[in-house]
């Protein structure tokens, strides 16, 4: 029975991969994005906990992305944000002074929107995974997983809006919340331009 299940799973993956077309991004093309982000670093495992306490001090994010092969793209993104003194922040408690957040992240993205909705050229979905470095009173590295959606606003897909959610899992995290650069979630809304 397990052999049949594995064979079925491989067949579905193969069909999904072979149905991916060239809709999202041609090789040697670039996507540039710029927009706003927010950070959820409240020490909860709930990615949607208490949106009123998320960081929006310097909510800037920018990225550049290019196709690596037929199915995958690579992205490099930079983001800024910050927490005010006394604002809710992880289990270690509110900071006594303002803290700035900076991150640089790399991601390998798999676009699967065409496999789900082959006729919806205005919509793309992707899954994302990669590594990053972030600083929040101290530096830390992270393994990042997430995904997003692109809503193309022009017929030739030169301009769109990107919504993204990312879980950042710090490699040197504190389960007791003794340090600020810990596991957190980052969400962004970006304008996307194809060059």
PDB file of C-alpha atoms in Angstrom:
ATOM      1  CA  UNK A   1       0.000   0.000   0.000  1.00  0.00           C
ATOM      2  CA  UNK A   2       2.848   2.386   0.849  1.00  0.00           C
ATOM      3  CA  UNK A   3       4.416   1.788  -2.573  1.00  0.00           C
ATOM      4  CA  UNK A   4       1.179   2.784  -4.312  1.00  0.00           C
ATOM      5  CA  UNK A   5       0.869   5.895  -2.181  1.00  0.00           C
ATOM      6  CA  UNK A   6       4.472   6.947  -2.930  1.00  0.00           C
ATOM      7  CA  UNK A   7       3.952   6.258  -6.665  1.00  0.00           C
ATOM      8  CA  UNK A   8       0.751   8.342  -6.628  1.00  0.00           C
ATOM      9  CA  UNK A   9       2.473  11.162  -4.772  1.00  0.00           C
ATOM     10  CA  UNK A  10       5.379  11.203  -7.241  1.00  0.00           C
ATOM     11  CA  UNK A  11       2.954  11.151 -10.177  1.00  0.00           C
ATOM     12  CA  UNK A  12       1.005  14.115  -8.796  1.00  0.00           C
ATOM     13  CA  UNK A  13       4.213  16.083  -8.211  1.00  0.00           C
ATOM     14  CA  UNK A  14       5.439  15.264 -11.726  1.00  0.00           C
ATOM     15  CA  UNK A  15       2.133  16.360 -13.255  1.00  0.00           C
ATOM     16  CA  UNK A  16       2.229  19.548 -11.222  1.00  0.00           C
ATOM     17  CA  UNK A  17       5.795  20.311 -12.294  1.00  0.00           C
ATOM     18  CA  UNK A  18       5.174  19.528 -15.965  1.00  0.00           C
ATOM     19  CA  UNK A  19       2.088  21.740 -16.038  1.00  0.00           C
ATOM     20  CA  UNK A  20       4.145  24.783 -14.980  1.00  0.00           C
ATOM     21  CA  UNK A  21       4.566  27.107 -17.915  1.00  0.00           C
ATOM     22  CA  UNK A  22       6.486  30.276 -18.600  1.00  0.00           C
ATOM     23  CA  UNK A  23       3.812  32.587 -17.240  1.00  0.00           C
ATOM     24  CA  UNK A  24       5.522  33.940 -14.137  1.00  0.00           C
ATOM     25  CA  UNK A  25       8.952  35.107 -15.239  1.00  0.00           C
ATOM     26  CA  UNK A  26      11.190  34.478 -18.235  1.00  0.00           C
ATOM     27  CA  UNK A  27      14.850  33.646 -17.775  1.00  0.00           C
ATOM     28  CA  UNK A  28      17.082  36.766 -17.649  1.00  0.00           C
ATOM     29  CA  UNK A  29      14.131  38.958 -16.598  1.00  0.00           C
ATOM     30  CA  UNK A  30      14.094  40.717 -13.249  1.00  0.00           C
ATOM     31  CA  UNK A  31      11.358  41.637 -10.790  1.00  0.00           C
ATOM     32  CA  UNK A  32      11.889  44.581  -8.434  1.00  0.00           C
ATOM     33  CA  UNK A  33       9.603  45.111  -5.449  1.00  0.00           C
ATOM     34  CA  UNK A  34       9.228  47.863  -2.876  1.00  0.00           C
ATOM     35  CA  UNK A  35       6.671  48.273  -0.144  1.00  0.00           C
ATOM     36  CA  UNK A  36       5.710  48.025   3.504  1.00  0.00           C
ATOM     37  CA  UNK A  37       6.246  45.305   6.112  1.00  0.00           C
ATOM     38  CA  UNK A  38       5.225  44.511   9.655  1.00  0.00           C
ATOM     39  CA  UNK A  39       6.864  42.268  12.249  1.00  0.00           C
ATOM     40  CA  UNK A  40       5.048  39.960  14.687  1.00  0.00           C
ATOM     41  CA  UNK A  41       7.630  39.177  17.379  1.00  0.00           C
ATOM     42  CA  UNK A  42       5.380  38.585  20.359  1.00  0.00           C
ATOM     43  CA  UNK A  43       6.780  35.190  21.357  1.00  0.00           C
ATOM     44  CA  UNK A  44       3.617  33.354  20.279  1.00  0.00           C
ATOM     45  CA  UNK A  45       3.325  30.424  17.900  1.00  0.00           C
ATOM     46  CA  UNK A  46       0.251  32.020  16.366  1.00  0.00           C
ATOM     47  CA  UNK A  47       1.232  33.917  13.197  1.00  0.00           C
ATOM     48  CA  UNK A  48      -1.844  36.155  13.492  1.00  0.00           C
ATOM     49  CA  UNK A  49      -1.727  36.968  17.215  1.00  0.00           C
ATOM     50  CA  UNK A  50      -2.452  40.565  18.289  1.00  0.00           C
ATOM     51  CA  UNK A  51      -1.990  42.558  15.024  1.00  0.00           C
ATOM     52  CA  UNK A  52      -2.255  45.788  17.018  1.00  0.00           C
ATOM     53  CA  UNK A  53       1.105  45.026  18.647  1.00  0.00           C
ATOM     54  CA  UNK A  54       3.055  44.321  15.435  1.00  0.00           C
ATOM     55  CA  UNK A  55       5.992  46.577  14.586  1.00  0.00           C
ATOM     56  CA  UNK A  56       5.394  49.338  12.041  1.00  0.00           C
ATOM     57  CA  UNK A  57       8.022  51.929  13.028  1.00  0.00           C
ATOM     58  CA  UNK A  58      10.075  51.992   9.778  1.00  0.00           C
ATOM     59  CA  UNK A  59       8.070  49.526   7.684  1.00  0.00           C
ATOM     60  CA  UNK A  60      10.175  49.477   4.503  1.00  0.00           C
ATOM     61  CA  UNK A  61      11.024  46.441   2.356  1.00  0.00           C
ATOM     62  CA  UNK A  62      12.648  46.107  -1.065  1.00  0.00           C
ATOM     63  CA  UNK A  63      13.707  43.116  -3.129  1.00  0.00           C
ATOM     64  CA  UNK A  64      15.006  41.892  -6.455  1.00  0.00           C
ATOM     65  CA  UNK A  65      14.197  38.525  -8.022  1.00  0.00           C
ATOM     66  CA  UNK A  66      15.189  36.565 -11.126  1.00  0.00           C
ATOM     67  CA  UNK A  67      14.406  33.189 -12.621  1.00  0.00           C
ATOM     68  CA  UNK A  68      16.916  30.461 -11.786  1.00  0.00           C
ATOM     69  CA  UNK A  69      15.394  27.755 -13.973  1.00  0.00           C
ATOM     70  CA  UNK A  70      11.978  26.830 -15.391  1.00  0.00           C
ATOM     71  CA  UNK A  71      10.335  26.338 -11.981  1.00  0.00           C
ATOM     72  CA  UNK A  72      12.281  28.444  -9.493  1.00  0.00           C
ATOM     73  CA  UNK A  73      13.356  32.021  -8.866  1.00  0.00           C
ATOM     74  CA  UNK A  74      15.893  33.504  -6.446  1.00  0.00           C
ATOM     75  CA  UNK A  75      15.146  36.644  -4.438  1.00  0.00           C
ATOM     76  CA  UNK A  76      17.274  38.972  -2.327  1.00  0.00           C
ATOM     77  CA  UNK A  77      15.295  41.255   0.011  1.00  0.00           C
ATOM     78  CA  UNK A  78      16.145  44.001   2.507  1.00  0.00           C
ATOM     79  CA  UNK A  79      13.771  45.231   5.185  1.00  0.00           C
ATOM     80  CA  UNK A  80      13.705  47.830   7.957  1.00  0.00           C
ATOM     81  CA  UNK A  81      11.359  48.225  10.882  1.00  0.00           C
ATOM     82  CA  UNK A  82      11.522  48.922  14.603  1.00  0.00           C
ATOM     83  CA  UNK A  83       9.887  48.730  18.004  1.00  0.00           C
ATOM     84  CA  UNK A  84       9.168  51.675  20.281  1.00  0.00           C
ATOM     85  CA  UNK A  85      10.169  51.634  23.923  1.00  0.00           C
ATOM     86  CA  UNK A  86       7.463  50.011  26.018  1.00  0.00           C
ATOM     87  CA  UNK A  87       5.924  48.218  23.001  1.00  0.00           C
ATOM     88  CA  UNK A  88       5.063  44.501  23.361  1.00  0.00           C
ATOM     89  CA  UNK A  89       8.010  42.442  22.172  1.00  0.00           C
ATOM     90  CA  UNK A  90       8.592  38.719  22.733  1.00  0.00           C
ATOM     91  CA  UNK A  91       8.716  37.023  26.122  1.00  0.00           C
ATOM     92  CA  UNK A  92      11.654  39.134  27.325  1.00  0.00           C
ATOM     93  CA  UNK A  93       9.293  42.067  27.740  1.00  0.00           C
ATOM     94  CA  UNK A  94       9.026  45.559  26.287  1.00  0.00           C
ATOM     95  CA  UNK A  95      12.335  47.251  25.468  1.00  0.00           C
ATOM     96  CA  UNK A  96      13.395  50.210  27.616  1.00  0.00           C
ATOM     97  CA  UNK A  97      14.429  52.178  24.501  1.00  0.00           C
ATOM     98  CA  UNK A  98      13.552  52.193  20.800  1.00  0.00           C
ATOM     99  CA  UNK A  99      14.992  49.231  18.878  1.00  0.00           C
ATOM    100  CA  UNK A 100      15.583  49.148  15.113  1.00  0.00           C
ATOM    101  CA  UNK A 101      15.071  46.046  12.988  1.00  0.00           C
ATOM    102  CA  UNK A 102      17.087  45.275   9.863  1.00  0.00           C
ATOM    103  CA  UNK A 103      17.106  42.095   7.792  1.00  0.00           C
ATOM    104  CA  UNK A 104      18.614  40.752   4.607  1.00  0.00           C
ATOM    105  CA  UNK A 105      17.056  37.562   3.276  1.00  0.00           C
ATOM    106  CA  UNK A 106      17.650  35.214   0.378  1.00  0.00           C
ATOM    107  CA  UNK A 107      14.880  32.955  -0.861  1.00  0.00           C
ATOM    108  CA  UNK A 108      14.334  30.205  -3.376  1.00  0.00           C
ATOM    109  CA  UNK A 109      10.752  30.491  -4.671  1.00  0.00           C
ATOM    110  CA  UNK A 110       8.611  27.914  -6.425  1.00  0.00           C
ATOM    111  CA  UNK A 111       5.728  29.398  -8.432  1.00  0.00           C
ATOM    112  CA  UNK A 112       2.754  27.047  -8.555  1.00  0.00           C
ATOM    113  CA  UNK A 113      -0.117  29.407  -9.413  1.00  0.00           C
ATOM    114  CA  UNK A 114      -0.342  28.276 -13.013  1.00  0.00           C
ATOM    115  CA  UNK A 115      -0.728  24.650 -11.930  1.00  0.00           C
ATOM    116  CA  UNK A 116      -3.710  25.604  -9.738  1.00  0.00           C
ATOM    117  CA  UNK A 117      -5.343  28.233 -11.967  1.00  0.00           C
ATOM    118  CA  UNK A 118      -4.024  27.840 -15.535  1.00  0.00           C
ATOM    119  CA  UNK A 119      -6.419  30.442 -16.995  1.00  0.00           C
ATOM    120  CA  UNK A 120      -5.898  33.141 -14.334  1.00  0.00           C
ATOM    121  CA  UNK A 121      -2.944  35.038 -15.801  1.00  0.00           C
ATOM    122  CA  UNK A 122      -3.551  37.883 -13.332  1.00  0.00           C
ATOM    123  CA  UNK A 123      -2.760  35.686 -10.293  1.00  0.00           C
ATOM    124  CA  UNK A 124       0.365  33.786  -9.195  1.00  0.00           C
ATOM    125  CA  UNK A 125       1.112  31.875  -5.992  1.00  0.00           C
ATOM    126  CA  UNK A 126       4.515  30.846  -4.683  1.00  0.00           C
ATOM    127  CA  UNK A 127       6.172  29.001  -1.808  1.00  0.00           C
ATOM    128  CA  UNK A 128       9.422  30.362  -0.433  1.00  0.00           C
ATOM    129  CA  UNK A 129      12.344  29.081   1.628  1.00  0.00           C
ATOM    130  CA  UNK A 130      15.765  30.455   2.410  1.00  0.00           C
ATOM    131  CA  UNK A 131      18.232  31.945   4.858  1.00  0.00           C
ATOM    132  CA  UNK A 132      18.499  35.372   6.383  1.00  0.00           C
ATOM    133  CA  UNK A 133      20.279  37.627   8.807  1.00  0.00           C
ATOM    134  CA  UNK A 134      18.401  40.033  11.037  1.00  0.00           C
ATOM    135  CA  UNK A 135      19.324  42.505  13.716  1.00  0.00           C
ATOM    136  CA  UNK A 136      17.107  43.523  16.622  1.00  0.00           C
ATOM    137  CA  UNK A 137      19.329  44.938  19.391  1.00  0.00           C
ATOM    138  CA  UNK A 138      21.671  42.059  18.435  1.00  0.00           C
ATOM    139  CA  UNK A 139      22.204  39.966  15.297  1.00  0.00           C
ATOM    140  CA  UNK A 140      20.970  36.482  14.495  1.00  0.00           C
ATOM    141  CA  UNK A 141      20.624  34.230  11.463  1.00  0.00           C
ATOM    142  CA  UNK A 142      17.388  32.566  10.456  1.00  0.00           C
ATOM    143  CA  UNK A 143      15.849  29.861   8.330  1.00  0.00           C
ATOM    144  CA  UNK A 144      12.819  31.347   6.563  1.00  0.00           C
ATOM    145  CA  UNK A 145       9.690  29.655   5.198  1.00  0.00           C
ATOM    146  CA  UNK A 146       6.586  31.224   3.757  1.00  0.00           C
ATOM    147  CA  UNK A 147       4.689  32.085   0.658  1.00  0.00           C
ATOM    148  CA  UNK A 148       2.705  34.687  -1.120  1.00  0.00           C
ATOM    149  CA  UNK A 149       0.541  35.796  -3.976  1.00  0.00           C
ATOM    150  CA  UNK A 150       1.048  38.217  -6.842  1.00  0.00           C
ATOM    151  CA  UNK A 151      -1.890  40.076  -8.347  1.00  0.00           C
ATOM    152  CA  UNK A 152      -0.885  41.342 -11.798  1.00  0.00           C
ATOM    153  CA  UNK A 153      -2.600  44.638 -12.582  1.00  0.00           C
ATOM    154  CA  UNK A 154      -1.474  44.911 -16.221  1.00  0.00           C
ATOM    155  CA  UNK A 155      -2.166  42.483 -19.063  1.00  0.00           C
ATOM    156  CA  UNK A 156       1.513  42.071 -19.937  1.00  0.00           C
ATOM    157  CA  UNK A 157       2.398  41.447 -16.273  1.00  0.00           C
ATOM    158  CA  UNK A 158       4.755  44.400 -15.905  1.00  0.00           C
ATOM    159  CA  UNK A 159       3.168  45.746 -12.713  1.00  0.00           C
ATOM    160  CA  UNK A 160       1.521  43.978  -9.810  1.00  0.00           C
ATOM    161  CA  UNK A 161       0.904  43.810  -6.070  1.00  0.00           C
ATOM    162  CA  UNK A 162       2.665  41.174  -3.956  1.00  0.00           C
ATOM    163  CA  UNK A 163       1.362  39.916  -0.591  1.00  0.00           C
ATOM    164  CA  UNK A 164       3.806  37.785   1.403  1.00  0.00           C
ATOM    165  CA  UNK A 165       4.038  36.073   4.778  1.00  0.00           C
ATOM    166  CA  UNK A 166       7.311  34.710   6.139  1.00  0.00           C
ATOM    167  CA  UNK A 167       8.182  32.761   9.275  1.00  0.00           C
ATOM    168  CA  UNK A 168      11.744  33.476  10.411  1.00  0.00           C
ATOM    169  CA  UNK A 169      13.183  30.809  12.696  1.00  0.00           C
ATOM    170  CA  UNK A 170      16.288  32.091  14.498  1.00  0.00           C
ATOM    171  CA  UNK A 171      19.183  29.631  14.611  1.00  0.00           C
ATOM    172  CA  UNK A 172      20.303  30.958  17.995  1.00  0.00           C
ATOM    173  CA  UNK A 173      16.871  31.439  19.546  1.00  0.00           C
ATOM    174  CA  UNK A 174      15.871  31.565  23.185  1.00  0.00           C
ATOM    175  CA  UNK A 175      12.878  29.491  24.268  1.00  0.00           C
ATOM    176  CA  UNK A 176      12.657  31.659  27.387  1.00  0.00           C
ATOM    177  CA  UNK A 177      12.613  34.877  25.370  1.00  0.00           C
ATOM    178  CA  UNK A 178      15.811  36.130  26.988  1.00  0.00           C
ATOM    179  CA  UNK A 179      17.013  37.847  23.814  1.00  0.00           C
ATOM    180  CA  UNK A 180      15.163  40.069  21.344  1.00  0.00           C
ATOM    181  CA  UNK A 181      16.435  38.617  18.020  1.00  0.00           C
ATOM    182  CA  UNK A 182      14.201  35.558  18.244  1.00  0.00           C
ATOM    183  CA  UNK A 183      11.712  33.664  16.055  1.00  0.00           C
ATOM    184  CA  UNK A 184       9.195  35.997  14.430  1.00  0.00           C
ATOM    185  CA  UNK A 185       6.817  36.489  11.521  1.00  0.00           C
ATOM    186  CA  UNK A 186       7.097  39.139   8.815  1.00  0.00           C
ATOM    187  CA  UNK A 187       4.307  40.223   6.476  1.00  0.00           C
ATOM    188  CA  UNK A 188       4.624  42.561   3.521  1.00  0.00           C
ATOM    189  CA  UNK A 189       2.603  44.378   0.885  1.00  0.00           C
ATOM    190  CA  UNK A 190       4.729  45.415  -2.088  1.00  0.00           C
ATOM    191  CA  UNK A 191       4.461  46.988  -5.520  1.00  0.00           C
ATOM    192  CA  UNK A 192       6.109  44.707  -8.091  1.00  0.00           C
ATOM    193  CA  UNK A 193       7.727  45.830 -11.356  1.00  0.00           C
ATOM    194  CA  UNK A 194       9.025  43.590 -14.148  1.00  0.00           C
ATOM    195  CA  UNK A 195      12.181  44.984 -15.801  1.00  0.00           C
TER     196      UNK A 195
END
